Amino acid sequence: MRNSRHHSTMQPPPRPRFLLATLILALLLGGCSSTKIKQSWEAEDIDEPPAKRILLVAMVKDPVTRRFFEQHFVEEAHRKGVDVIPSSDYSPNATDHDEKEEIVKLVKETGVDGVLLAQIKGVDKEYKNVPNRLDWYPDAFSGMYFYDYYYTSYRAIYRPGYIGSDNYFTMHFRYFSVHSEKMLWAGNTITKNPRSVVGTIEQIADEVLSDLTGSSLVNAKGFIQRKLDQGDAN
């Protein structure tokens, strides 16, 4: 893996079906939301053109969570010009394609060049100690002269220390070529202190797709071209 960054794991991740509840109830606490690709890997000697259309498969059993994630990921992909389609539009339930024959059929029906698998790994909490703090402010008025000011005491404001925490939401992504059936790219995202569910999904999509398009594995204008072709057809 490349771009490896330190990150502590303290608790086992929650089950994927509780994605929405976990983010809303546990992660809307302080700090600025930021998403990064913690680790990524790319196959060598790739001998195929960039994918024009990608099938997104969120490996989540709960159908509501799965559709919610896929729809918002796809919307962000289209804004970036990447032609991604959600698997939930074709197979509402995760068990609809738990056999190889069913997956092959789904890929053929969608006419995609690549498949992006998304796995929710969960939420970790990292604790930190914020020390005591003492701030000083002068009691003197601005109109006082030096000698009067000199003998004026200072007012101290004491801020007690506390134990804070940061929340880290982690996902794993794996990209496969439909033509060779090989894994061409893998990446793990980490979001620190997510501020909203939709915003977090958009950040994750932006990071993942930027890495894929930057590696020339995916065509960044696929969605735009498809809409133009559909317009010409009409």
PDB file of C-alpha atoms in Angstrom:
ATOM      1  CA  MET A   1       0.000   0.000   0.000  1.00  0.00           C
ATOM      2  CA  ARG A   2       1.092   3.619  -0.603  1.00  0.00           C
ATOM      3  CA  ASN A   3       0.259   6.871   1.173  1.00  0.00           C
ATOM      4  CA  SER A   4       0.034   5.051   4.495  1.00  0.00           C
ATOM      5  CA  ARG A   5      -0.847   7.276   7.450  1.00  0.00           C
ATOM      6  CA  HIS A   6      -0.959   6.607  11.164  1.00  0.00           C
ATOM      7  CA  HIS A   7      -4.362   5.877  12.642  1.00  0.00           C
ATOM      8  CA  SER A   8      -5.234   4.129  15.858  1.00  0.00           C
ATOM      9  CA  THR A   9      -7.988   1.545  16.112  1.00  0.00           C
ATOM     10  CA  MET A  10      -9.634   1.257  19.497  1.00  0.00           C
ATOM     11  CA  GLN A  11     -12.996  -0.464  19.100  1.00  0.00           C
ATOM     12  CA  PRO A  12     -14.485  -3.080  16.784  1.00  0.00           C
ATOM     13  CA  PRO A  13     -16.486  -1.409  13.966  1.00  0.00           C
ATOM     14  CA  PRO A  14     -20.289  -1.307  14.105  1.00  0.00           C
ATOM     15  CA  ARG A  15     -22.282  -3.410  11.684  1.00  0.00           C
ATOM     16  CA  PRO A  16     -22.757  -1.801   8.240  1.00  0.00           C
ATOM     17  CA  ARG A  17     -26.543  -1.646   8.508  1.00  0.00           C
ATOM     18  CA  PHE A  18     -26.196   1.006  11.220  1.00  0.00           C
ATOM     19  CA  LEU A  19     -24.257   3.446   9.005  1.00  0.00           C
ATOM     20  CA  LEU A  20     -26.859   6.215   9.092  1.00  0.00           C
ATOM     21  CA  ALA A  21     -27.614   5.985  12.793  1.00  0.00           C
ATOM     22  CA  THR A  22     -23.927   5.803  13.669  1.00  0.00           C
ATOM     23  CA  LEU A  23     -22.990   8.873  11.656  1.00  0.00           C
ATOM     24  CA  ILE A  24     -25.941  10.970  12.814  1.00  0.00           C
ATOM     25  CA  LEU A  25     -25.857  10.105  16.517  1.00  0.00           C
ATOM     26  CA  ALA A  26     -22.161   9.525  17.173  1.00  0.00           C
ATOM     27  CA  LEU A  27     -20.224  11.667  14.732  1.00  0.00           C
ATOM     28  CA  LEU A  28     -21.801  15.119  14.755  1.00  0.00           C
ATOM     29  CA  LEU A  29     -19.438  16.206  17.518  1.00  0.00           C
ATOM     30  CA  GLY A  30     -16.949  19.045  17.066  1.00  0.00           C
ATOM     31  CA  GLY A  31     -14.012  19.308  14.710  1.00  0.00           C
ATOM     32  CA  CYS A  32     -13.924  19.815  10.982  1.00  0.00           C
ATOM     33  CA  SER A  33     -14.895  16.998   8.675  1.00  0.00           C
ATOM     34  CA  SER A  34     -12.104  15.809   6.417  1.00  0.00           C
ATOM     35  CA  THR A  35     -11.793  12.737   4.195  1.00  0.00           C
ATOM     36  CA  LYS A  36      -8.559  11.297   2.868  1.00  0.00           C
ATOM     37  CA  ILE A  37      -7.412   8.128   1.170  1.00  0.00           C
ATOM     38  CA  LYS A  38      -5.437   6.493   3.930  1.00  0.00           C
ATOM     39  CA  GLN A  39      -3.917   3.765   1.745  1.00  0.00           C
ATOM     40  CA  SER A  40      -4.103   2.921  -1.942  1.00  0.00           C
ATOM     41  CA  TRP A  41      -2.688   0.404  -4.378  1.00  0.00           C
ATOM     42  CA  GLU A  42      -2.655   0.177  -8.167  1.00  0.00           C
ATOM     43  CA  ALA A  43      -1.831  -2.789 -10.392  1.00  0.00           C
ATOM     44  CA  GLU A  44       1.230  -2.596 -12.628  1.00  0.00           C
ATOM     45  CA  ASP A  45       1.334  -2.944 -16.417  1.00  0.00           C
ATOM     46  CA  ILE A  46      -2.372  -2.239 -16.957  1.00  0.00           C
ATOM     47  CA  ASP A  47      -3.085  -2.913 -20.619  1.00  0.00           C
ATOM     48  CA  GLU A  48      -6.610  -1.623 -21.191  1.00  0.00           C
ATOM     49  CA  PRO A  49      -8.252   1.746 -21.869  1.00  0.00           C
ATOM     50  CA  PRO A  50      -9.887   3.827 -19.102  1.00  0.00           C
ATOM     51  CA  ALA A  51     -13.338   2.588 -18.118  1.00  0.00           C
ATOM     52  CA  LYS A  52     -16.225   4.613 -19.542  1.00  0.00           C
ATOM     53  CA  ARG A  53     -18.889   3.268 -17.221  1.00  0.00           C
ATOM     54  CA  ILE A  54     -18.655   1.822 -13.700  1.00  0.00           C
ATOM     55  CA  LEU A  55     -21.042  -0.232 -11.593  1.00  0.00           C
ATOM     56  CA  LEU A  56     -21.029   0.717  -7.902  1.00  0.00           C
ATOM     57  CA  VAL A  57     -21.809  -2.114  -5.500  1.00  0.00           C
ATOM     58  CA  ALA A  58     -22.092  -1.165  -1.821  1.00  0.00           C
ATOM     59  CA  MET A  59     -21.673  -4.373   0.152  1.00  0.00           C
ATOM     60  CA  VAL A  60     -24.331  -3.546   2.744  1.00  0.00           C
ATOM     61  CA  LYS A  61     -27.130  -5.934   3.688  1.00  0.00           C
ATOM     62  CA  ASP A  62     -29.591  -3.266   4.748  1.00  0.00           C
ATOM     63  CA  PRO A  63     -31.308  -2.163   1.482  1.00  0.00           C
ATOM     64  CA  VAL A  64     -32.144   1.362   2.687  1.00  0.00           C
ATOM     65  CA  THR A  65     -28.577   2.147   3.764  1.00  0.00           C
ATOM     66  CA  ARG A  66     -27.205   0.579   0.593  1.00  0.00           C
ATOM     67  CA  ARG A  67     -29.435   2.599  -1.735  1.00  0.00           C
ATOM     68  CA  PHE A  68     -28.844   5.824   0.217  1.00  0.00           C
ATOM     69  CA  PHE A  69     -25.072   5.471  -0.022  1.00  0.00           C
ATOM     70  CA  GLU A  70     -25.051   4.462  -3.693  1.00  0.00           C
ATOM     71  CA  GLN A  71     -27.398   7.238  -4.811  1.00  0.00           C
ATOM     72  CA  HIS A  72     -25.392  10.032  -3.177  1.00  0.00           C
ATOM     73  CA  PHE A  73     -22.079   8.549  -4.338  1.00  0.00           C
ATOM     74  CA  VAL A  74     -23.405   8.394  -7.904  1.00  0.00           C
ATOM     75  CA  GLU A  75     -24.684  11.983  -7.772  1.00  0.00           C
ATOM     76  CA  GLU A  76     -21.222  13.207  -6.806  1.00  0.00           C
ATOM     77  CA  ALA A  77     -19.665  11.050  -9.536  1.00  0.00           C
ATOM     78  CA  HIS A  78     -21.911  12.629 -12.175  1.00  0.00           C
ATOM     79  CA  ARG A  79     -20.914  16.102 -10.994  1.00  0.00           C
ATOM     80  CA  LYS A  80     -17.322  15.069 -11.650  1.00  0.00           C
ATOM     81  CA  GLY A  81     -18.218  13.703 -15.088  1.00  0.00           C
ATOM     82  CA  VAL A  82     -17.671  10.052 -14.094  1.00  0.00           C
ATOM     83  CA  ASP A  83     -20.301   7.612 -15.366  1.00  0.00           C
ATOM     84  CA  VAL A  84     -21.193   5.515 -12.314  1.00  0.00           C
ATOM     85  CA  ILE A  85     -24.452   3.612 -11.907  1.00  0.00           C
ATOM     86  CA  PRO A  86     -25.855   2.191  -8.643  1.00  0.00           C
ATOM     87  CA  SER A  87     -26.344  -1.559  -8.397  1.00  0.00           C
ATOM     88  CA  SER A  88     -29.410  -0.999  -6.202  1.00  0.00           C
ATOM     89  CA  ASP A  89     -31.338   0.205  -9.275  1.00  0.00           C
ATOM     90  CA  TYR A  90     -31.003  -3.263 -10.755  1.00  0.00           C
ATOM     91  CA  SER A  91     -30.869  -5.420  -7.626  1.00  0.00           C
ATOM     92  CA  PRO A  92     -32.625  -3.818  -4.639  1.00  0.00           C
ATOM     93  CA  ASN A  93     -31.455  -6.515  -2.208  1.00  0.00           C
ATOM     94  CA  ALA A  94     -27.835  -7.511  -1.567  1.00  0.00           C
ATOM     95  CA  THR A  95     -28.803 -11.180  -1.775  1.00  0.00           C
ATOM     96  CA  ASP A  96     -29.983 -10.675  -5.358  1.00  0.00           C
ATOM     97  CA  HIS A  97     -26.418 -11.237  -6.548  1.00  0.00           C
ATOM     98  CA  ASP A  98     -24.805 -13.597  -4.040  1.00  0.00           C
ATOM     99  CA  GLU A  99     -24.080 -16.178  -6.755  1.00  0.00           C
ATOM    100  CA  LYS A 100     -21.482 -15.799  -9.512  1.00  0.00           C
ATOM    101  CA  GLU A 101     -24.032 -16.305 -12.295  1.00  0.00           C
ATOM    102  CA  GLU A 102     -26.177 -13.499 -10.886  1.00  0.00           C
ATOM    103  CA  ILE A 103     -23.228 -11.114 -10.728  1.00  0.00           C
ATOM    104  CA  VAL A 104     -22.208 -11.930 -14.314  1.00  0.00           C
ATOM    105  CA  LYS A 105     -25.776 -11.292 -15.458  1.00  0.00           C
ATOM    106  CA  LEU A 106     -25.884  -7.936 -13.622  1.00  0.00           C
ATOM    107  CA  VAL A 107     -22.614  -6.787 -15.201  1.00  0.00           C
ATOM    108  CA  LYS A 108     -23.805  -7.740 -18.702  1.00  0.00           C
ATOM    109  CA  GLU A 109     -27.155  -6.004 -18.233  1.00  0.00           C
ATOM    110  CA  THR A 110     -25.523  -2.724 -17.185  1.00  0.00           C
ATOM    111  CA  GLY A 111     -22.876  -2.788 -19.926  1.00  0.00           C
ATOM    112  CA  VAL A 112     -20.143  -1.478 -17.615  1.00  0.00           C
ATOM    113  CA  ASP A 113     -16.369  -1.637 -18.069  1.00  0.00           C
ATOM    114  CA  GLY A 114     -15.521  -1.777 -14.378  1.00  0.00           C
ATOM    115  CA  VAL A 115     -16.983  -2.629 -10.974  1.00  0.00           C
ATOM    116  CA  LEU A 116     -16.309  -0.631  -7.796  1.00  0.00           C
ATOM    117  CA  LEU A 117     -16.991  -2.476  -4.540  1.00  0.00           C
ATOM    118  CA  ALA A 118     -17.572  -0.390  -1.400  1.00  0.00           C
ATOM    119  CA  GLN A 119     -17.335  -1.851   2.093  1.00  0.00           C
ATOM    120  CA  ILE A 120     -18.188  -0.015   5.299  1.00  0.00           C
ATOM    121  CA  LYS A 121     -15.627  -0.938   7.940  1.00  0.00           C
ATOM    122  CA  GLY A 122     -17.033   1.139  10.801  1.00  0.00           C
ATOM    123  CA  VAL A 123     -16.212   3.934  13.249  1.00  0.00           C
ATOM    124  CA  ASP A 124     -13.224   4.213  15.594  1.00  0.00           C
ATOM    125  CA  LYS A 125     -12.826   6.722  18.412  1.00  0.00           C
ATOM    126  CA  GLU A 126      -9.465   8.236  19.367  1.00  0.00           C
ATOM    127  CA  TYR A 127      -9.196  10.025  22.702  1.00  0.00           C
ATOM    128  CA  LYS A 128      -6.970  13.030  23.409  1.00  0.00           C
ATOM    129  CA  ASN A 129      -6.094  15.052  26.522  1.00  0.00           C
ATOM    130  CA  VAL A 130      -6.605  18.830  26.280  1.00  0.00           C
ATOM    131  CA  PRO A 131      -4.545  20.428  29.132  1.00  0.00           C
ATOM    132  CA  ASN A 132      -5.530  23.238  31.496  1.00  0.00           C
ATOM    133  CA  ARG A 133      -5.189  26.788  30.201  1.00  0.00           C
ATOM    134  CA  LEU A 134      -4.816  30.198  31.866  1.00  0.00           C
ATOM    135  CA  ASP A 135      -5.612  33.370  29.884  1.00  0.00           C
ATOM    136  CA  TRP A 136      -4.725  36.868  31.160  1.00  0.00           C
ATOM    137  CA  TYR A 137      -6.568  40.117  30.437  1.00  0.00           C
ATOM    138  CA  PRO A 138      -5.754  43.590  31.898  1.00  0.00           C
ATOM    139  CA  ASP A 139      -8.303  45.214  34.203  1.00  0.00           C
ATOM    140  CA  ALA A 140      -7.095  48.717  33.316  1.00  0.00           C
ATOM    141  CA  PHE A 141      -9.100  51.058  31.111  1.00  0.00           C
ATOM    142  CA  SER A 142      -7.593  52.408  27.913  1.00  0.00           C
ATOM    143  CA  GLY A 143      -7.533  55.968  29.324  1.00  0.00           C
ATOM    144  CA  MET A 144      -5.370  55.153  32.371  1.00  0.00           C
ATOM    145  CA  TYR A 145      -1.799  56.465  32.663  1.00  0.00           C
ATOM    146  CA  PHE A 146       1.267  54.303  33.068  1.00  0.00           C
ATOM    147  CA  TYR A 147       1.660  54.445  36.865  1.00  0.00           C
ATOM    148  CA  ASP A 148      -1.988  53.706  37.555  1.00  0.00           C
ATOM    149  CA  TYR A 149      -1.907  50.920  34.944  1.00  0.00           C
ATOM    150  CA  TYR A 150       1.314  49.494  36.380  1.00  0.00           C
ATOM    151  CA  TYR A 151      -0.229  48.854  39.780  1.00  0.00           C
ATOM    152  CA  THR A 152      -3.400  47.392  38.389  1.00  0.00           C
ATOM    153  CA  SER A 153      -3.760  43.665  38.847  1.00  0.00           C
ATOM    154  CA  TYR A 154      -4.516  41.370  35.961  1.00  0.00           C
ATOM    155  CA  ARG A 155      -7.621  39.270  35.683  1.00  0.00           C
ATOM    156  CA  ALA A 156      -6.997  35.603  34.939  1.00  0.00           C
ATOM    157  CA  ILE A 157      -9.476  33.351  33.179  1.00  0.00           C
ATOM    158  CA  TYR A 158      -8.961  29.681  33.966  1.00  0.00           C
ATOM    159  CA  ARG A 159     -10.025  27.078  31.421  1.00  0.00           C
ATOM    160  CA  PRO A 160      -9.985  23.553  32.877  1.00  0.00           C
ATOM    161  CA  GLY A 161      -8.614  20.666  30.880  1.00  0.00           C
ATOM    162  CA  TYR A 162     -10.760  17.895  29.504  1.00  0.00           C
ATOM    163  CA  ILE A 163     -10.659  14.622  27.635  1.00  0.00           C
ATOM    164  CA  GLY A 164     -11.664  15.105  24.003  1.00  0.00           C
ATOM    165  CA  SER A 165     -12.134  12.617  21.210  1.00  0.00           C
ATOM    166  CA  ASP A 166     -12.010  12.323  17.430  1.00  0.00           C
ATOM    167  CA  ASN A 167     -14.186   9.965  15.414  1.00  0.00           C
ATOM    168  CA  TYR A 168     -12.881   8.167  12.328  1.00  0.00           C
ATOM    169  CA  PHE A 169     -15.210   6.618   9.741  1.00  0.00           C
ATOM    170  CA  THR A 170     -13.470   4.051   7.510  1.00  0.00           C
ATOM    171  CA  MET A 171     -14.430   2.492   4.162  1.00  0.00           C
ATOM    172  CA  HIS A 172     -12.639   0.087   1.805  1.00  0.00           C
ATOM    173  CA  PHE A 173     -12.951   0.304  -1.987  1.00  0.00           C
ATOM    174  CA  ARG A 174     -11.854  -2.241  -4.602  1.00  0.00           C
ATOM    175  CA  TYR A 175     -11.980  -1.620  -8.349  1.00  0.00           C
ATOM    176  CA  PHE A 176     -12.129  -4.518 -10.849  1.00  0.00           C
ATOM    177  CA  SER A 177     -11.940  -4.635 -14.626  1.00  0.00           C
ATOM    178  CA  VAL A 178     -14.843  -6.374 -16.312  1.00  0.00           C
ATOM    179  CA  HIS A 179     -12.648  -7.401 -19.246  1.00  0.00           C
ATOM    180  CA  SER A 180      -9.795  -9.054 -17.345  1.00  0.00           C
ATOM    181  CA  GLU A 181     -11.752  -9.633 -14.082  1.00  0.00           C
ATOM    182  CA  LYS A 182      -8.632  -8.495 -12.213  1.00  0.00           C
ATOM    183  CA  MET A 183      -8.393  -6.018  -9.365  1.00  0.00           C
ATOM    184  CA  LEU A 184      -6.747  -2.880 -10.755  1.00  0.00           C
ATOM    185  CA  TRP A 185      -7.030  -0.535  -7.775  1.00  0.00           C
ATOM    186  CA  ALA A 186      -7.696  -0.623  -4.045  1.00  0.00           C
ATOM    187  CA  GLY A 187      -8.105   2.221  -1.597  1.00  0.00           C
ATOM    188  CA  ASN A 188      -9.148   2.803   2.001  1.00  0.00           C
ATOM    189  CA  THR A 189     -10.764   6.096   2.982  1.00  0.00           C
ATOM    190  CA  ILE A 190     -10.890   7.635   6.421  1.00  0.00           C
ATOM    191  CA  THR A 191     -13.103  10.559   7.455  1.00  0.00           C
ATOM    192  CA  LYS A 192     -12.255  12.483  10.617  1.00  0.00           C
ATOM    193  CA  ASN A 193     -15.223  13.855  12.563  1.00  0.00           C
ATOM    194  CA  PRO A 194     -17.937  13.630   9.862  1.00  0.00           C
ATOM    195  CA  ARG A 195     -20.335  16.566  10.052  1.00  0.00           C
ATOM    196  CA  SER A 196     -23.159  15.128   7.940  1.00  0.00           C
ATOM    197  CA  VAL A 197     -24.010  11.840   6.275  1.00  0.00           C
ATOM    198  CA  VAL A 198     -24.505  13.230   2.762  1.00  0.00           C
ATOM    199  CA  GLY A 199     -21.466  15.478   3.008  1.00  0.00           C
ATOM    200  CA  THR A 200     -19.328  12.546   4.123  1.00  0.00           C
ATOM    201  CA  ILE A 201     -20.461  10.393   1.190  1.00  0.00           C
ATOM    202  CA  GLU A 202     -19.718  13.241  -1.229  1.00  0.00           C
ATOM    203  CA  GLN A 203     -16.227  13.688   0.210  1.00  0.00           C
ATOM    204  CA  ILE A 204     -15.544   9.959  -0.026  1.00  0.00           C
ATOM    205  CA  ALA A 205     -16.748   9.829  -3.637  1.00  0.00           C
ATOM    206  CA  ASP A 206     -14.596  12.819  -4.535  1.00  0.00           C
ATOM    207  CA  GLU A 207     -11.443  11.260  -3.048  1.00  0.00           C
ATOM    208  CA  VAL A 208     -11.984   7.800  -4.559  1.00  0.00           C
ATOM    209  CA  LEU A 209     -12.921   9.008  -8.033  1.00  0.00           C
ATOM    210  CA  SER A 210     -10.120  11.585  -8.110  1.00  0.00           C
ATOM    211  CA  ASP A 211      -7.631   8.803  -7.438  1.00  0.00           C
ATOM    212  CA  LEU A 212      -9.161   6.537 -10.087  1.00  0.00           C
ATOM    213  CA  THR A 213      -9.272   9.239 -12.757  1.00  0.00           C
ATOM    214  CA  GLY A 214      -5.809  10.455 -11.791  1.00  0.00           C
ATOM    215  CA  SER A 215      -4.499   6.935 -12.382  1.00  0.00           C
ATOM    216  CA  SER A 216      -6.166   6.897 -15.837  1.00  0.00           C
ATOM    217  CA  LEU A 217      -8.256   3.885 -14.861  1.00  0.00           C
ATOM    218  CA  VAL A 218     -11.532   5.744 -15.340  1.00  0.00           C
ATOM    219  CA  ASN A 219     -12.717   8.220 -17.966  1.00  0.00           C
ATOM    220  CA  ALA A 220     -13.580  11.491 -16.232  1.00  0.00           C
ATOM    221  CA  LYS A 221     -15.970  12.576 -19.029  1.00  0.00           C
ATOM    222  CA  GLY A 222     -17.916   9.356 -19.387  1.00  0.00           C
ATOM    223  CA  PHE A 223     -21.184  10.616 -17.910  1.00  0.00           C
ATOM    224  CA  ILE A 224     -21.098  13.841 -19.920  1.00  0.00           C
ATOM    225  CA  GLN A 225     -20.459  11.932 -23.139  1.00  0.00           C
ATOM    226  CA  ARG A 226     -23.285   9.487 -22.439  1.00  0.00           C
ATOM    227  CA  LYS A 227     -25.742  12.358 -21.871  1.00  0.00           C
ATOM    228  CA  LEU A 228     -24.613  13.949 -25.131  1.00  0.00           C
ATOM    229  CA  ASP A 229     -25.082  10.671 -26.979  1.00  0.00           C
ATOM    230  CA  GLN A 230     -28.550  10.267 -25.505  1.00  0.00           C
ATOM    231  CA  GLY A 231     -29.374  13.790 -26.616  1.00  0.00           C
ATOM    232  CA  ASP A 232     -28.236  13.034 -30.150  1.00  0.00           C
ATOM    233  CA  ALA A 233     -30.289   9.856 -30.165  1.00  0.00           C
ATOM    234  CA  ASN A 234     -33.383  11.819 -29.241  1.00  0.00           C
TER     235      ASN A 234
END
